[in-house]
mmCIF file of C-alpha atoms and ligand atoms in Angstrom:
data_model
loop_
_atom_site.group_PDB
_atom_site.id
_atom_site.type_symbol
_atom_site.label_atom_id
_atom_site.label_comp_id
_atom_site.label_asym_id
_atom_site.label_seq_id
_atom_site.Cartn_x
_atom_site.Cartn_y
_atom_site.Cartn_z
ATOM 1 C CA UNK A 507 0.049 -0.011 -0.029
ATOM 2 C CA UNK A 508 1.249 3.498 -0.688
ATOM 3 C CA UNK A 509 0.840 6.482 1.498
ATOM 4 C CA UNK A 510 1.367 8.775 -1.364
ATOM 5 C CA UNK A 511 -1.868 9.186 -3.347
ATOM 6 C CA UNK A 512 -1.688 9.134 -7.176
ATOM 7 C CA UNK A 513 -2.403 12.505 -8.686
ATOM 8 C CA UNK A 514 -5.457 11.295 -10.488
ATOM 9 C CA UNK A 515 -7.681 8.105 -10.471
ATOM 10 C CA UNK A 516 -6.725 5.250 -12.653
ATOM 11 C CA UNK A 517 -9.088 4.631 -15.782
ATOM 12 C CA UNK A 518 -10.275 1.087 -15.678
ATOM 13 C CA UNK A 519 -12.541 -1.160 -17.740
ATOM 14 C CA UNK A 520 -13.252 -4.145 -15.679
ATOM 15 C CA UNK A 521 -15.224 -7.225 -16.789
ATOM 16 C CA UNK A 522 -17.254 -9.396 -14.418
ATOM 17 C CA UNK A 523 -18.076 -12.705 -15.960
ATOM 18 C CA UNK A 524 -20.147 -13.833 -13.026
ATOM 19 C CA UNK A 525 -20.936 -17.578 -13.140
ATOM 20 C CA UNK A 526 -20.178 -17.845 -16.798
ATOM 21 C CA UNK A 527 -17.168 -19.392 -18.636
ATOM 22 C CA UNK A 528 -15.492 -22.745 -18.945
ATOM 23 C CA UNK A 529 -12.013 -23.430 -20.351
ATOM 24 C CA UNK A 530 -13.475 -23.140 -23.857
ATOM 25 C CA UNK A 531 -14.187 -19.470 -23.166
ATOM 26 C CA UNK A 532 -10.557 -18.689 -22.531
ATOM 27 C CA UNK A 533 -10.528 -17.930 -26.271
ATOM 28 C CA UNK A 534 -12.518 -14.666 -25.368
ATOM 29 C CA UNK A 535 -9.438 -13.770 -23.223
ATOM 30 C CA UNK A 536 -7.101 -14.631 -26.058
ATOM 31 C CA UNK A 537 -8.921 -12.170 -28.427
ATOM 32 C CA UNK A 538 -8.912 -9.510 -25.724
ATOM 33 C CA UNK A 539 -5.142 -9.973 -25.142
ATOM 34 C CA UNK A 540 -4.433 -9.947 -28.842
ATOM 35 C CA UNK A 541 -6.465 -6.688 -29.585
ATOM 36 C CA UNK A 542 -6.099 -4.667 -26.489
ATOM 37 C CA UNK A 543 -4.200 -1.417 -27.247
ATOM 38 C CA UNK A 544 -1.260 -1.483 -24.970
ATOM 39 C CA UNK A 545 -0.824 2.332 -24.995
ATOM 40 C CA UNK A 546 -4.484 3.059 -24.395
ATOM 41 C CA UNK A 547 -4.199 5.055 -21.172
ATOM 42 C CA UNK A 548 -6.867 2.913 -19.662
ATOM 43 C CA UNK A 549 -6.469 -0.328 -17.643
ATOM 44 C CA UNK A 550 -8.245 -3.545 -18.502
ATOM 45 C CA UNK A 551 -9.226 -6.210 -16.072
ATOM 46 C CA UNK A 552 -11.330 -9.481 -16.498
ATOM 47 C CA UNK A 553 -12.753 -11.186 -13.428
ATOM 48 C CA UNK A 554 -13.536 -14.803 -14.524
ATOM 49 C CA UNK A 555 -15.053 -17.527 -12.367
ATOM 50 C CA UNK A 556 -12.626 -18.896 -9.817
ATOM 51 C CA UNK A 557 -12.174 -22.120 -11.845
ATOM 52 C CA UNK A 558 -10.516 -20.168 -14.629
ATOM 53 C CA UNK A 559 -8.376 -17.780 -12.626
ATOM 54 C CA UNK A 560 -4.953 -19.568 -12.914
ATOM 55 C CA UNK A 561 -5.460 -20.262 -16.561
ATOM 56 C CA UNK A 562 -6.472 -16.697 -17.213
ATOM 57 C CA UNK A 563 -3.516 -15.304 -15.310
ATOM 58 C CA UNK A 564 -1.306 -17.689 -17.193
ATOM 59 C CA UNK A 565 -2.565 -16.412 -20.548
ATOM 60 C CA UNK A 566 -2.379 -12.771 -19.569
ATOM 61 C CA UNK A 567 1.088 -12.877 -17.991
ATOM 62 C CA UNK A 568 3.310 -10.113 -19.402
ATOM 63 C CA UNK A 569 0.295 -8.415 -21.185
ATOM 64 C CA UNK A 570 -1.541 -5.331 -20.188
ATOM 65 C CA UNK A 571 -4.617 -7.479 -19.249
ATOM 66 C CA UNK A 572 -5.000 -8.018 -15.494
ATOM 67 C CA UNK A 573 -7.096 -10.748 -13.899
ATOM 68 C CA UNK A 574 -9.407 -10.445 -10.889
ATOM 69 C CA UNK A 575 -11.715 -12.641 -8.737
ATOM 70 C CA UNK A 576 -15.354 -12.062 -7.865
ATOM 71 C CA UNK A 577 -15.333 -12.703 -4.042
ATOM 72 C CA UNK A 578 -13.074 -13.718 -1.278
ATOM 73 C CA UNK A 579 -13.364 -15.052 2.243
ATOM 74 C CA UNK A 580 -12.202 -12.684 5.053
ATOM 75 C CA UNK A 581 -9.887 -15.303 6.732
ATOM 76 C CA UNK A 582 -6.474 -16.142 5.278
ATOM 77 C CA UNK A 583 -6.872 -19.999 5.921
ATOM 78 C CA UNK A 584 -8.926 -22.128 7.996
ATOM 79 C CA UNK A 585 -12.042 -24.492 8.268
ATOM 80 C CA UNK A 586 -14.366 -22.731 5.686
ATOM 81 C CA UNK A 587 -15.338 -25.561 3.163
ATOM 82 C CA UNK A 588 -15.834 -24.143 -0.313
ATOM 83 C CA UNK A 589 -14.436 -20.712 0.324
ATOM 84 C CA UNK A 590 -11.394 -19.049 -1.185
ATOM 85 C CA UNK A 591 -9.081 -16.617 0.668
ATOM 86 C CA UNK A 592 -7.606 -13.369 -0.795
ATOM 87 C CA UNK A 593 -4.173 -14.925 -0.308
ATOM 88 C CA UNK A 594 -5.153 -18.003 -2.520
ATOM 89 C CA UNK A 595 -6.612 -15.717 -5.226
ATOM 90 C CA UNK A 596 -3.320 -13.703 -5.231
ATOM 91 C CA UNK A 597 -1.383 -17.039 -5.459
ATOM 92 C CA UNK A 598 -3.597 -17.989 -8.479
ATOM 93 C CA UNK A 599 -2.629 -14.781 -10.259
ATOM 94 C CA UNK A 600 -5.344 -12.328 -9.356
ATOM 95 C CA UNK A 601 -4.508 -8.679 -8.869
ATOM 96 C CA UNK A 602 -7.997 -7.505 -7.856
ATOM 97 C CA UNK A 603 -11.054 -8.951 -6.244
ATOM 98 C CA UNK A 604 -14.766 -7.651 -6.367
ATOM 99 C CA UNK A 605 -16.402 -7.382 -3.017
ATOM 100 C CA UNK A 606 -19.977 -6.701 -2.142
ATOM 101 C CA UNK A 607 -21.554 -7.076 -5.540
ATOM 102 C CA UNK A 608 -25.272 -6.762 -5.181
ATOM 103 C CA UNK A 609 -25.810 -10.295 -6.327
ATOM 104 C CA UNK A 610 -23.723 -11.521 -3.387
ATOM 105 C CA UNK A 611 -25.383 -8.966 -0.968
ATOM 106 C CA UNK A 612 -28.706 -10.571 -2.024
ATOM 107 C CA UNK A 613 -27.888 -14.147 -2.702
ATOM 108 C CA UNK A 614 -25.605 -14.679 0.351
ATOM 109 C CA UNK A 615 -26.976 -11.828 2.582
ATOM 110 C CA UNK A 616 -23.553 -10.084 2.745
ATOM 111 C CA UNK A 617 -23.778 -7.063 4.985
ATOM 112 C CA UNK A 618 -21.603 -3.960 4.890
ATOM 113 C CA UNK A 619 -19.617 -5.390 7.857
ATOM 114 C CA UNK A 620 -18.912 -8.578 5.869
ATOM 115 C CA UNK A 621 -17.910 -6.578 2.762
ATOM 116 C CA UNK A 622 -15.597 -4.529 4.881
ATOM 117 C CA UNK A 623 -13.932 -7.562 6.199
ATOM 118 C CA UNK A 624 -13.393 -8.945 2.683
ATOM 119 C CA UNK A 625 -11.967 -5.542 1.599
ATOM 120 C CA UNK A 626 -9.549 -5.679 4.683
ATOM 121 C CA UNK A 627 -8.592 -9.285 3.545
ATOM 122 C CA UNK A 628 -7.833 -8.046 0.020
ATOM 123 C CA UNK A 629 -5.648 -5.297 1.417
ATOM 124 C CA UNK A 630 -3.824 -7.821 3.604
ATOM 125 C CA UNK A 631 -3.188 -10.086 0.752
ATOM 126 C CA UNK A 632 -1.951 -7.264 -1.562
ATOM 127 C CA UNK A 633 -5.016 -7.293 -3.870
ATOM 128 C CA UNK A 634 -7.135 -4.240 -4.954
ATOM 129 C CA UNK A 635 -10.569 -4.524 -3.747
ATOM 130 C CA UNK A 636 -13.428 -3.385 -6.054
ATOM 131 C CA UNK A 637 -16.101 -2.372 -3.542
ATOM 132 C CA UNK A 638 -19.614 -2.437 -4.913
ATOM 133 C CA UNK A 639 -22.463 -0.209 -3.764
ATOM 134 C CA UNK A 640 -25.896 0.686 -5.312
ATOM 135 C CA UNK A 641 -29.496 1.212 -4.489
ATOM 136 C CA UNK A 642 -32.532 -0.793 -5.507
ATOM 137 C CA UNK A 643 -35.375 0.327 -7.549
ATOM 138 C CA UNK A 644 -37.567 0.821 -4.594
ATOM 139 C CA UNK A 645 -34.968 2.712 -2.752
ATOM 140 C CA UNK A 646 -34.564 5.013 -5.811
ATOM 141 C CA UNK A 647 -38.288 5.503 -6.157
ATOM 142 C CA UNK A 648 -38.381 6.543 -2.584
ATOM 143 C CA UNK A 649 -35.583 9.142 -3.365
ATOM 144 C CA UNK A 650 -33.271 7.453 -1.000
ATOM 145 C CA UNK A 651 -30.392 6.691 -3.497
ATOM 146 C CA UNK A 652 -27.723 9.076 -1.991
ATOM 147 C CA UNK A 653 -28.484 7.980 1.639
ATOM 148 C CA UNK A 654 -28.383 4.261 0.738
ATOM 149 C CA UNK A 655 -25.195 4.499 -1.371
ATOM 150 C CA UNK A 656 -23.242 6.763 1.062
ATOM 151 C CA UNK A 657 -24.268 4.529 4.049
ATOM 152 C CA UNK A 658 -23.092 1.413 2.137
ATOM 153 C CA UNK A 659 -19.817 3.107 1.305
ATOM 154 C CA UNK A 660 -19.238 4.130 4.842
ATOM 155 C CA UNK A 661 -19.873 0.627 6.194
ATOM 156 C CA UNK A 662 -18.087 -1.364 3.564
ATOM 157 C CA UNK A 663 -14.802 0.489 3.412
ATOM 158 C CA UNK A 664 -11.991 -0.163 6.040
ATOM 159 C CA UNK A 665 -10.162 2.696 7.741
ATOM 160 C CA UNK A 666 -6.881 3.353 6.113
ATOM 161 C CA UNK A 667 -8.205 2.460 2.586
ATOM 162 C CA UNK A 668 -5.854 3.687 -0.053
ATOM 163 C CA UNK A 669 -6.223 4.679 -3.765
ATOM 164 C CA UNK A 670 -3.925 1.994 -5.023
ATOM 165 C CA UNK A 671 -5.831 -0.828 -3.253
ATOM 166 C CA UNK A 672 -9.413 0.508 -3.400
ATOM 167 C CA UNK A 673 -11.765 0.962 -6.292
ATOM 168 C CA UNK A 674 -15.586 1.856 -5.788
ATOM 169 C CA UNK A 675 -18.134 0.541 -8.300
ATOM 170 C CA UNK A 676 -21.463 2.203 -8.242
ATOM 171 C CA UNK A 677 -23.911 -0.326 -9.578
ATOM 172 C CA UNK A 678 -27.641 0.633 -9.234
ATOM 173 C CA UNK A 679 -29.299 -2.856 -8.665
ATOM 174 C CA UNK A 680 -32.147 -1.893 -11.166
ATOM 175 C CA UNK A 681 -29.612 -1.334 -13.901
ATOM 176 C CA UNK A 682 -27.703 -4.576 -13.660
ATOM 177 C CA UNK A 683 -28.422 -7.058 -16.498
ATOM 178 C CA UNK A 684 -31.582 -5.086 -17.366
ATOM 179 C CA UNK A 685 -30.462 -3.225 -20.358
ATOM 180 C CA UNK A 686 -31.615 -0.108 -18.683
ATOM 181 C CA UNK A 687 -28.448 1.898 -17.615
ATOM 182 C CA UNK A 688 -28.588 4.887 -15.400
ATOM 183 C CA UNK A 689 -28.803 8.283 -17.003
ATOM 184 C CA UNK A 690 -25.757 10.593 -17.031
ATOM 185 C CA UNK A 691 -27.571 12.777 -14.688
ATOM 186 C CA UNK A 692 -28.259 9.879 -12.217
ATOM 187 C CA UNK A 693 -24.616 8.786 -12.478
ATOM 188 C CA UNK A 694 -23.231 12.310 -12.041
ATOM 189 C CA UNK A 695 -25.380 12.849 -8.877
ATOM 190 C CA UNK A 696 -24.309 9.592 -7.191
ATOM 191 C CA UNK A 697 -20.588 9.622 -8.326
ATOM 192 C CA UNK A 698 -20.359 13.278 -7.014
ATOM 193 C CA UNK A 699 -21.727 12.201 -3.669
ATOM 194 C CA UNK A 700 -19.407 9.251 -3.499
ATOM 195 C CA UNK A 701 -16.301 11.446 -4.335
ATOM 196 C CA UNK A 702 -17.136 13.894 -1.759
ATOM 197 C CA UNK A 703 -17.682 11.294 0.897
ATOM 198 C CA UNK A 704 -14.416 9.566 -0.043
ATOM 199 C CA UNK A 705 -12.503 12.899 -0.002
ATOM 200 C CA UNK A 706 -13.917 13.838 3.359
ATOM 201 C CA UNK A 707 -12.960 10.478 4.932
ATOM 202 C CA UNK A 708 -9.680 9.500 3.219
ATOM 203 C CA UNK A 709 -8.406 12.966 2.033
ATOM 204 C CA UNK A 710 -6.041 12.880 -0.922
ATOM 205 C CA UNK A 711 -6.359 9.100 -1.167
ATOM 206 C CA UNK A 712 -10.087 9.328 -1.354
ATOM 207 C CA UNK A 713 -9.825 11.937 -4.181
ATOM 208 C CA UNK A 714 -7.562 9.462 -6.115
ATOM 209 C CA UNK A 715 -9.731 6.315 -5.854
ATOM 210 C CA UNK A 716 -11.135 5.168 -9.127
ATOM 211 C CA UNK A 717 -14.974 5.349 -9.323
ATOM 212 C CA UNK A 718 -16.489 2.800 -11.728
ATOM 213 C CA UNK A 719 -20.082 2.853 -12.989
ATOM 214 C CA UNK A 720 -21.806 -0.564 -13.565
ATOM 215 C CA UNK A 721 -25.078 -1.505 -14.913
ATOM 216 C CA UNK A 722 -25.792 -2.235 -18.645
ATOM 217 C CA UNK A 723 -22.727 -0.588 -19.969
ATOM 218 C CA UNK A 724 -22.367 -1.381 -23.628
ATOM 219 C CA UNK A 725 -20.501 -0.019 -26.650
ATOM 220 C CA UNK A 726 -23.469 2.113 -27.577
ATOM 221 C CA UNK A 727 -23.628 4.005 -24.167
ATOM 222 C CA UNK A 728 -20.000 3.795 -23.025
ATOM 223 C CA UNK A 729 -18.753 7.231 -24.359
ATOM 224 C CA UNK A 730 -21.768 9.042 -22.919
ATOM 225 C CA UNK A 731 -21.168 7.523 -19.458
ATOM 226 C CA UNK A 732 -17.489 8.062 -19.552
ATOM 227 C CA UNK A 733 -18.033 11.855 -20.315
ATOM 228 C CA UNK A 734 -19.715 12.100 -16.873
ATOM 229 C CA UNK A 735 -17.613 13.769 -14.173
ATOM 230 C CA UNK A 736 -16.082 11.408 -11.507
ATOM 231 C CA UNK A 737 -16.665 8.392 -13.783
ATOM 232 C CA UNK A 738 -13.186 6.729 -14.095
ATOM 233 C CA UNK A 739 -14.359 3.584 -15.796
ATOM 234 C CA UNK A 740 -16.774 0.694 -15.669
ATOM 235 C CA UNK A 741 -17.712 -2.510 -14.214
ATOM 236 C CA UNK A 742 -19.069 -4.476 -17.068
ATOM 237 C CA UNK A 743 -21.170 -7.734 -16.864
ATOM 238 C CA UNK A 744 -22.923 -9.120 -19.908
ATOM 239 C CA UNK A 745 -20.822 -7.048 -22.412
ATOM 240 C CA UNK A 746 -17.527 -8.420 -21.053
ATOM 241 C CA UNK A 747 -18.378 -11.884 -22.348
ATOM 242 C CA UNK A 748 -18.015 -10.676 -25.873
ATOM 243 C CA UNK A 749 -14.503 -9.670 -26.715
ATOM 244 C CA UNK A 750 -15.362 -7.091 -29.233
ATOM 245 C CA UNK A 751 -17.798 -5.325 -26.938
ATOM 246 C CA UNK A 752 -15.322 -5.276 -24.088
ATOM 247 C CA UNK A 753 -12.622 -3.982 -26.363
ATOM 248 C CA UNK A 754 -14.954 -1.240 -27.786
ATOM 249 C CA UNK A 755 -15.784 -0.193 -24.254
ATOM 250 C CA UNK A 756 -12.253 -0.122 -23.332
ATOM 251 C CA UNK A 757 -11.338 2.033 -26.413
ATOM 252 C CA UNK A 758 -14.244 4.500 -25.490
ATOM 253 C CA UNK A 759 -12.687 4.880 -21.986
ATOM 254 C CA UNK A 760 -9.177 5.426 -23.331
ATOM 255 C CA UNK A 761 -10.598 8.151 -25.691
ATOM 256 C CA UNK A 762 -12.716 9.854 -22.885
HETATM 257 C C1 PEP B 1129 -22.515 -6.328 -13.011
HETATM 258 O O1 PEP B 1129 -23.157 -7.246 -12.568
HETATM 259 O O2 PEP B 1129 -21.479 -5.974 -12.407
HETATM 260 C C2 PEP B 1129 -23.038 -5.688 -14.206
HETATM 261 C C3 PEP B 1129 -22.669 -4.407 -14.359
HETATM 262 O O3 PEP B 1129 -23.710 -6.408 -15.097
HETATM 263 P P1 PEP B 1129 -24.281 -5.778 -16.598
HETATM 264 O O4 PEP B 1129 -23.239 -5.045 -17.259
HETATM 265 O O5 PEP B 1129 -24.658 -7.107 -17.307
HETATM 266 O O6 PEP B 1129 -25.471 -5.022 -16.323
#
């Protein structure tokens, strides 16, 4: 971890494959690696399922593409059948780990406390945590989006979080996998509130943390989303399973 904050947030296009992909789909990664512009000025990350981590890390070794995981356990080792620690993910070649994705908050009842413990585990293991926050449709309809997101953020981030080991992904639950992305105005409002909360709590480190938007990002809407203030990239679900779509989103980010 660095105590010196970078001068500006890193731009990052991060793909989340969720529970999709077998070894046959490593060809998608091969295409991404082949066609990724090395000088693009925007980072690229793919988070495949845990079963493909080692193979993906092997394929991407010495290329600009980095490989991340989708979850980790908070402990380093122990009697936790079926779980994987952050140290194990790093050993498999991961550089990043997504924590607190809304699907895990819903399917596995992960609380902010649990997400914070996972983010701490990521820091301990030398991984960058991509910490996800986002309101549900009901919460937005009730006008509670800022309150919900800033409260999740406060509870899910460990004290001492630094810009080189922490990325925030704002993912409104109603926009994930629905084809209905948030509008630039919606994104600007929430990303502005997130930036302000991060700067207040973490100072220069908070000002330099990358803020990703996630929720139905595709080549057709990427440029408009990346033009929004305080958007430093995207967390991309469905579109990251198509090499050409992921590459087009990455190019749009590099050009933004
Ligand atoms: C996600 O689940 O992180 C996501 C953003 O999915 P999609 O791009 O498919 O909406």
